[in-house]
Short mmCIF file of C-alpha atoms in Angstrom, two decimals:
data_model
loop_
_atom_site.label_atom_id
_atom_site.label_comp_id
_atom_site.label_asym_id
_atom_site.label_seq_id
_atom_site.Cartn_x
_atom_site.Cartn_y
_atom_site.Cartn_z
CA MET W 1 -5.26 109.93 66.38
CA ILE W 2 -8.74 109.49 66.29
CA TYR W 3 -8.23 105.44 67.97
CA LEU W 4 -6.67 106.09 70.95
CA GLU W 5 -8.69 109.25 71.95
CA LEU W 6 -11.55 107.35 71.33
CA PHE W 7 -10.16 104.81 74.63
CA TRP W 8 -9.16 107.31 76.89
CA SER W 9 -12.26 108.87 76.42
CA PHE W 10 -13.88 105.29 77.56
CA VAL W 11 -10.94 104.12 79.70
CA GLN W 12 -12.25 107.54 81.95
CA ILE W 13 -15.86 106.74 81.49
CA GLY W 14 -15.17 102.96 82.47
CA LEU W 15 -13.09 104.42 85.26
CA PHE W 16 -15.38 107.04 87.23
CA SER W 17 -18.69 105.21 85.96
CA ILE W 18 -18.71 103.87 89.97
CA GLY W 19 -22.99 103.15 91.46
CA GLY W 20 -24.17 101.77 87.95
CA GLY W 21 -26.13 103.15 85.03
CA TYR W 22 -27.00 106.42 85.84
CA ALA W 23 -24.62 107.64 88.30
CA ALA W 24 -22.63 107.31 84.45
CA LEU W 25 -24.83 109.47 82.74
CA PRO W 26 -23.16 113.15 83.52
CA ILE W 27 -19.37 111.54 82.53
CA ILE W 28 -20.83 110.22 79.83
CA GLN W 29 -22.25 113.08 78.92
CA ARG W 30 -19.12 115.49 79.50
CA GLN W 31 -16.61 112.86 77.48
CA VAL W 32 -18.71 112.77 74.29
CA VAL W 33 -20.10 116.37 73.54
CA GLU W 34 -18.17 118.75 75.88
CA VAL W 35 -14.60 117.51 75.57
CA HIS W 36 -14.76 116.19 72.07
CA PRO W 37 -17.24 117.26 69.40
CA TRP W 38 -18.37 113.75 68.58
CA LEU W 39 -22.33 113.99 69.56
CA THR W 40 -25.56 116.52 69.29
CA MET W 41 -26.65 116.99 72.69
CA THR W 42 -29.76 115.66 71.03
CA GLU W 43 -27.47 112.86 69.44
CA PHE W 44 -26.42 112.33 72.96
CA ALA W 45 -29.98 112.24 74.32
CA ASP W 46 -31.04 109.63 71.02
CA VAL W 47 -28.43 107.61 72.44
CA LEU W 48 -29.62 107.36 75.64
CA THR W 49 -33.56 106.24 73.50
CA ILE W 50 -32.23 104.17 72.48
CA SER W 51 -29.91 102.34 75.43
CA GLN W 52 -33.42 102.40 77.44
CA MET W 53 -34.58 99.97 74.72
CA THR W 54 -32.50 98.10 74.08
CA PRO W 55 -30.80 94.93 76.24
CA GLY W 56 -27.16 96.31 77.88
CA PRO W 57 -25.54 98.39 79.85
CA ILE W 58 -25.67 101.97 79.24
CA ALA W 59 -21.80 102.78 78.86
CA ILE W 60 -20.98 99.61 76.87
CA ASN W 61 -24.23 101.20 74.65
CA SER W 62 -22.03 104.95 74.05
CA ALA W 63 -19.02 103.69 73.95
CA SER W 64 -20.79 101.09 70.75
CA PHE W 65 -22.89 103.71 68.96
CA VAL W 66 -20.16 106.56 69.63
CA GLY W 67 -17.17 104.23 68.10
CA ILE W 68 -19.06 103.31 65.71
CA ARG W 69 -20.18 106.86 64.08
CA ILE W 70 -16.87 108.28 65.10
CA ALA W 71 -14.71 105.42 63.17
CA GLY W 72 -16.40 102.64 62.32
CA ILE W 73 -16.20 99.19 63.49
CA GLY W 74 -12.87 99.37 64.82
CA GLY W 75 -13.68 102.75 66.60
CA ALA W 76 -16.31 101.17 68.57
CA ILE W 77 -14.27 98.59 69.36
CA VAL W 78 -11.92 100.47 70.95
CA ALA W 79 -14.39 101.95 73.13
CA THR W 80 -16.34 99.20 74.35
CA VAL W 81 -12.97 98.02 74.81
CA GLY W 82 -11.29 101.32 77.17
CA CYS W 83 -15.33 101.27 78.86
CA VAL W 84 -14.31 97.75 80.63
CA LEU W 85 -10.28 97.70 81.21
CA PRO W 86 -10.72 99.73 83.58
CA SER W 87 -13.14 97.58 85.43
CA LEU W 88 -11.38 93.98 84.42
CA VAL W 89 -8.66 95.53 86.67
CA ILE W 90 -10.15 96.66 89.48
CA VAL W 91 -12.70 93.83 90.29
CA LEU W 92 -10.29 91.00 89.34
CA LEU W 93 -8.07 92.44 92.55
CA LEU W 94 -11.65 92.15 94.44
CA ALA W 95 -12.02 88.44 93.01
CA PHE W 96 -8.61 87.79 93.99
CA ILE W 97 -8.75 89.21 97.85
CA TYR W 98 -12.48 88.10 98.38
CA TYR W 99 -11.13 84.60 96.92
CA ARG W 100 -8.15 84.78 99.44
CA TYR W 101 -9.28 86.42 102.07
CA ARG W 102 -12.94 85.82 102.69
CA LYS W 103 -12.33 83.23 105.47
CA LEU W 104 -10.73 86.10 107.79
CA THR W 105 -13.07 86.65 110.55
CA VAL W 106 -12.88 90.55 109.55
CA ILE W 107 -13.92 90.12 105.86
CA GLN W 108 -16.55 86.96 106.64
CA GLY W 109 -17.66 90.81 109.34
CA ILE W 110 -17.82 92.96 106.11
CA LEU W 111 -20.03 90.25 104.23
CA ASP W 112 -22.32 89.33 106.30
CA GLY W 113 -22.79 93.86 106.57
CA LEU W 114 -23.85 93.77 102.43
CA ARG W 115 -25.75 90.99 101.99
CA PRO W 116 -29.15 92.48 103.07
CA ALA W 117 -27.78 95.62 102.89
CA VAL W 118 -27.38 94.13 98.51
CA VAL W 119 -30.94 92.17 98.94
CA GLY W 120 -32.11 95.81 100.08
CA LEU W 121 -30.37 97.37 97.52
CA ILE W 122 -31.82 95.56 94.54
CA ALA W 123 -35.96 96.32 95.53
CA SER W 124 -34.83 99.58 96.25
CA ALA W 125 -34.64 99.03 91.65
CA GLY W 126 -36.77 97.37 91.96
CA LEU W 127 -39.47 99.82 93.34
CA SER W 128 -37.99 102.07 90.78
CA ILE W 129 -38.81 99.88 87.89
CA LEU W 130 -42.26 98.84 89.14
CA ILE W 131 -43.24 102.58 89.39
CA LEU W 132 -41.89 102.82 85.93
CA ALA W 133 -44.01 99.95 84.84
CA PHE W 134 -47.33 100.76 85.80
CA TRP W 135 -47.13 104.78 85.59
CA ASN W 136 -45.35 104.70 82.40
CA GLY W 137 -42.74 107.77 83.48
CA ASN W 138 -45.17 109.63 84.48
CA PRO W 139 -45.36 111.27 88.00
CA VAL W 140 -47.11 108.89 90.87
CA SER W 141 -50.74 109.72 91.49
CA PHE W 142 -53.44 106.92 92.82
CA SER W 143 -56.23 107.97 90.76
CA LEU W 144 -57.50 104.64 88.43
CA PRO W 145 -57.63 106.34 84.95
CA ASP W 146 -53.33 107.56 85.80
CA ILE W 147 -52.65 104.57 86.71
CA ASP W 148 -51.22 101.96 83.74
CA TRP W 149 -53.41 98.62 84.45
CA ILE W 150 -51.69 95.86 81.23
CA ALA W 151 -48.86 97.16 83.04
CA VAL W 152 -50.43 95.63 86.39
CA VAL W 153 -52.49 92.61 84.97
CA LEU W 154 -48.77 91.02 83.35
CA PHE W 155 -46.84 92.20 86.70
CA ALA W 156 -49.20 90.44 88.29
CA PHE W 157 -49.12 87.03 86.13
CA CYS W 158 -45.18 86.97 85.78
CA LEU W 159 -44.91 87.22 89.32
CA PHE W 160 -47.23 84.56 89.94
CA VAL W 161 -45.64 82.39 86.77
CA LEU W 162 -42.10 82.81 88.72
CA ARG W 163 -42.95 82.69 91.87
CA LYS W 164 -45.31 79.01 90.82
CA TRP W 165 -43.30 77.40 88.25
CA LYS W 166 -39.84 79.20 88.56
CA PRO W 167 -38.72 79.20 84.61
CA ASN W 168 -35.42 81.10 83.07
CA PRO W 169 -36.25 83.75 83.54
CA ILE W 170 -35.57 85.14 79.91
CA TYR W 171 -39.04 83.88 78.76
CA VAL W 172 -40.74 85.12 81.75
CA MET W 173 -39.33 88.84 80.05
CA ALA W 174 -39.99 87.52 76.40
CA GLY W 175 -43.43 86.39 76.62
CA ALA W 176 -44.50 90.28 79.04
CA GLY W 177 -43.17 92.21 75.65
CA ILE W 178 -45.11 89.35 72.67
CA LEU W 179 -48.33 90.37 75.33
CA GLY W 180 -47.42 93.60 75.84
CA LEU W 181 -47.25 93.84 72.19
CA GLY W 182 -50.51 92.91 71.95
CA ALA W 183 -52.53 94.05 74.87
CA TYR W 184 -51.27 97.42 74.22
CA TYR W 185 -52.07 97.46 70.01
CA CYS W 186 -55.98 96.51 71.02
CA LEU W 187 -55.45 99.05 73.38
CA LEU W 188 -54.75 101.80 71.14
CA ILE W 189 -57.51 100.38 67.87
CA MET E 1 -15.51 70.88 87.27
CA LYS E 2 -13.77 70.23 83.74
CA LYS E 3 -12.79 72.61 82.05
CA GLY E 4 -13.05 71.39 78.37
CA LEU E 5 -13.90 73.60 75.15
CA SER E 6 -17.03 72.49 76.01
CA PHE E 7 -17.50 73.94 79.51
CA TYR E 8 -16.06 77.42 77.93
CA TRP E 9 -18.43 77.53 75.00
CA LYS E 10 -21.70 76.63 77.94
CA LEU E 11 -20.20 79.69 79.97
CA PHE E 12 -19.65 81.89 76.63
CA SER E 13 -23.62 81.09 76.03
CA ALA E 14 -24.55 81.73 79.29
CA THR E 15 -23.22 85.30 79.47
CA PHE E 16 -23.73 85.65 75.65
CA SER E 17 -27.72 85.17 76.02
CA LEU E 18 -27.90 86.56 79.77
CA SER E 19 -26.57 90.28 78.41
CA ALA E 20 -28.95 90.19 75.12
CA PHE E 21 -32.07 90.20 77.81
CA THR E 22 -30.24 92.95 80.56
CA PHE E 23 -32.75 94.99 79.99
CA GLY E 24 -33.79 97.80 82.52
CA GLY E 25 -30.92 98.86 83.75
CA GLY E 26 -27.44 96.36 85.52
CA TYR E 27 -29.80 94.91 88.51
CA ILE E 28 -31.69 92.31 86.23
CA ILE E 29 -28.00 91.06 85.53
CA ILE E 30 -28.32 89.30 88.86
CA PRO E 31 -31.45 87.81 88.78
CA LEU E 32 -30.83 86.27 85.93
CA MET E 33 -27.22 85.17 86.26
CA ARG E 34 -28.02 83.89 89.85
CA LYS E 35 -30.78 81.47 87.35
CA LYS E 36 -28.62 80.18 86.03
CA PHE E 37 -25.73 79.54 87.86
CA VAL E 38 -26.80 78.51 91.28
CA GLU E 39 -29.91 77.70 90.90
CA GLN E 40 -29.89 75.07 87.49
CA TYR E 41 -25.94 75.18 86.97
CA HIS E 42 -25.33 74.77 90.27
CA TRP E 43 -22.32 76.07 89.86
CA ILE E 44 -22.06 79.25 92.50
CA GLU E 45 -23.85 79.44 96.11
CA GLU E 46 -26.57 81.16 97.32
CA GLU E 47 -24.51 82.86 99.61
CA GLU E 48 -21.28 83.74 97.35
CA MET E 49 -24.09 85.58 94.57
CA MET E 50 -24.53 87.84 96.70
CA ASP E 51 -21.39 88.90 98.39
CA LEU E 52 -19.91 88.62 94.11
CA THR E 53 -23.31 91.50 93.87
CA ALA E 54 -21.73 93.52 96.25
CA ILE E 55 -18.34 93.64 95.06
CA ALA E 56 -19.81 93.98 91.32
CA GLN E 57 -21.56 97.06 93.36
CA SER E 58 -19.03 99.41 94.93
CA SER E 59 -17.19 98.98 91.83
CA PRO E 60 -16.21 101.26 88.11
CA GLY E 61 -18.14 100.55 85.74
CA ALA E 62 -21.31 98.49 84.35
CA MET E 63 -22.28 96.33 87.20
CA ALA E 64 -23.79 93.43 83.73
CA VAL E 65 -19.67 93.14 83.38
CA ASN E 66 -18.40 93.75 86.91
CA ALA E 67 -20.98 90.85 87.36
CA SER E 68 -19.50 88.84 84.56
CA ILE E 69 -15.66 89.60 85.25
CA LEU E 70 -16.84 87.88 88.85
CA VAL E 71 -18.99 84.76 87.88
CA GLY E 72 -16.17 84.36 85.39
CA TYR E 73 -12.60 84.09 87.74
CA ARG E 74 -15.06 82.57 90.26
CA LEU E 75 -15.57 79.80 87.57
CA ALA E 76 -12.37 79.05 85.70
CA GLY E 77 -9.80 81.81 86.83
CA ILE E 78 -7.95 84.40 83.94
CA PRO E 79 -9.48 82.83 81.40
CA GLY E 80 -12.96 82.42 82.54
CA THR E 81 -12.99 86.16 83.37
CA LEU E 82 -12.84 86.73 79.50
CA VAL E 83 -14.75 84.80 78.16
CA THR E 84 -17.81 85.74 80.06
CA VAL E 85 -17.11 89.89 79.62
CA LEU E 86 -16.62 88.50 75.75
CA GLY E 87 -20.36 87.24 75.70
CA THR E 88 -21.59 89.72 78.05
CA ILE E 89 -20.05 92.58 75.89
CA LEU E 90 -21.18 92.14 72.25
CA PRO E 91 -24.47 91.38 72.35
CA PRO E 92 -24.58 95.88 73.08
CA LEU E 93 -21.39 96.04 70.98
CA ILE E 94 -23.70 93.89 68.05
CA ILE E 95 -26.93 95.57 68.27
CA LEU E 96 -26.17 99.21 68.62
CA SER E 97 -24.45 98.80 65.85
CA ILE E 98 -26.26 97.26 63.84
CA ILE E 99 -28.92 100.05 65.18
CA SER E 100 -26.54 103.16 64.56
CA ILE E 101 -27.27 102.51 60.86
CA GLY E 102 -30.66 103.49 60.88
CA TYR E 103 -31.55 104.89 64.06
CA THR E 104 -33.97 107.13 63.70
CA ALA E 105 -37.02 104.60 62.26
CA PHE E 106 -35.70 102.04 65.49
CA ARG E 107 -36.00 105.35 67.84
CA ASP E 108 -39.69 105.97 66.24
CA SER E 109 -40.49 102.34 66.42
CA VAL E 110 -43.75 102.28 67.72
CA ALA E 111 -44.25 98.50 68.20
CA VAL E 112 -40.89 98.40 69.48
CA SER E 113 -42.58 100.94 72.03
CA LEU E 114 -44.86 98.71 72.68
CA VAL E 115 -43.23 95.23 73.46
CA LEU E 116 -40.94 97.50 75.51
CA ARG E 117 -43.58 98.93 77.81
CA GLY E 118 -45.13 95.23 77.98
CA MET E 119 -41.18 93.65 79.13
CA GLN E 120 -41.09 96.21 81.47
CA ALA E 121 -43.47 94.98 83.82
CA GLY E 122 -41.73 91.09 82.67
CA VAL E 123 -38.49 92.64 84.18
CA ALA E 124 -40.35 94.19 87.76
CA ALA E 125 -41.65 91.14 88.00
CA VAL E 126 -38.33 88.56 87.66
CA ILE E 127 -36.76 91.82 90.21
CA VAL E 128 -39.47 91.56 92.88
CA ASP E 129 -39.14 87.31 92.85
CA VAL E 130 -35.89 87.55 93.38
CA VAL E 131 -36.34 90.44 96.12
CA ILE E 132 -38.87 88.00 97.40
CA THR E 133 -36.99 84.54 97.98
CA MET E 134 -33.30 86.69 98.38
CA ALA E 135 -35.25 88.02 101.74
CA LYS E 136 -36.23 85.22 102.02
CA THR E 137 -32.80 84.09 102.73
CA ILE E 138 -31.78 86.75 105.07
CA CYS E 139 -35.26 86.51 108.06
CA LYS E 140 -34.84 82.74 108.60
CA GLY E 141 -31.29 83.16 110.46
CA LYS E 142 -33.56 85.67 112.19
CA ARG E 143 -31.72 88.00 113.78
CA TRP E 144 -32.23 91.49 114.00
CA ILE E 145 -29.61 92.98 112.27
CA PRO E 146 -29.05 91.34 109.19
CA ILE E 147 -33.17 92.99 108.69
CA GLY E 148 -32.17 95.94 110.00
CA ILE E 149 -29.64 95.96 107.39
CA MET E 150 -31.30 95.39 104.80
CA ILE E 151 -34.63 98.07 106.02
CA GLY E 152 -32.39 100.18 106.06
CA ALA E 153 -30.28 99.93 102.35
CA PHE E 154 -33.52 100.05 101.43
CA PHE E 155 -34.96 103.60 102.81
CA CYS E 156 -31.70 104.73 102.12
CA ALA E 157 -31.62 104.08 98.12
CA CYS E 158 -35.15 104.58 98.13
CA VAL E 159 -36.56 106.94 99.74
CA LEU E 160 -33.48 109.40 100.87
CA LYS E 161 -31.47 109.06 97.34
CA ILE E 162 -28.60 108.75 98.64
CA ASN E 163 -25.31 107.09 97.13
CA VAL E 164 -24.98 103.45 96.53
CA VAL E 165 -20.90 103.47 97.10
CA TRP E 166 -21.97 104.86 100.54
CA ILE E 167 -24.69 102.60 101.49
CA ILE E 168 -22.40 99.30 100.67
CA LEU E 169 -19.04 101.27 101.64
CA VAL E 170 -21.24 101.86 105.66
CA CYS E 171 -23.33 98.27 106.04
CA GLY E 172 -19.36 96.70 105.08
CA ALA E 173 -18.00 99.32 108.03
CA PHE E 174 -21.00 98.81 110.22
CA GLY E 175 -20.51 94.17 109.32
CA ALA E 176 -17.12 94.85 110.12
CA LEU E 177 -17.23 96.49 113.06
CA GLU E 178 -19.69 94.42 114.20
CA VAL E 179 -17.63 91.45 114.28
CA LEU E 180 -14.94 93.07 115.91
CA TRP E 181 -16.92 93.87 118.47
CA ARG E 182 -18.81 90.50 119.00
CA GLY E 183 -14.74 88.71 118.81
CA LYS E 184 -14.06 91.08 121.86
CA LYS E 185 -16.49 90.48 124.26
CA LYS E 186 -16.48 86.46 123.60
CA LYS E 187 -12.11 86.77 124.65
CA GLU E 188 -13.82 89.42 128.04
CA GLU E 189 -16.10 86.84 128.56
CA THR E 190 -13.95 83.76 128.57
CA PRO E 191 -10.73 83.87 130.52
#
């Protein structure tokens, strides 16, 4: 029962990947490379590379990729549903509690503590993406040729546009992709 | 709010297009959702969006999926949740299914990697923009505790590399203790 195995593996991946993104990697690797012989380590590394190049959560991307290779479209759907199911149950429960009890003083206190923390956490994620963009994945150094100046200019331009005209961020990201292609391509030739 | 077919379609197309652009990790979904549901549609309030972010972050599973479950539930209960989850998982499902056919060509394509390098700078700008807006909201209250928590959480995540689940738990517990302590002090002052 390959469908059941896929489903159950991805239920575990969905359930135990707390903390988002890269926290899920060792769990996915264990399930699809070690417990089941679904991918080789090289193929798993390819999934990671492709995940970074495509939108969507890494766990969902792996579910689609592994599912389709093992059991076709049906496998991809079964694995993805399995991956989402634990979130669906747990988050719905928390949503229910939140909307029912959020007027309570204690819950208010908890939320007052969480709101600023969330801003700090997003800032931290933003900084790591900024470093990735400016140094292109290489170690951070402040010698001028090591910095990707195209990325710095693109970043500054995008931030200016966002602050000034408040456009839909999707257009800004798409525009940055097109400008990046043009600028880096000119640099290559 | 009217919840006809057109509402569900709007909800689905919103989450579908957001999910198709969540490059660069789960956090990017938050500024995108904030823009769409808080600023553009006025369906959710600013503070509520921060609460939902905290819940999404501290639950198991992918951040983007969790956030869309919460938004769907908030706007239209269980049916809304099913619509937003479908909208969120379809883009990666479709894209990965197509790519898995000829994935080595995609992985090694120069053009794709150049577009992505450009988009990385764009993604960073989108996140920095939302951080500026959100930090301004926190600082406007001119209370030291939230500002301290914000800087402390940033430091713990960025420099000390502490798991975000612990940061969330500690900050939540701290907020609860603070409000209980304040309540107790108030009772003592007014006998």
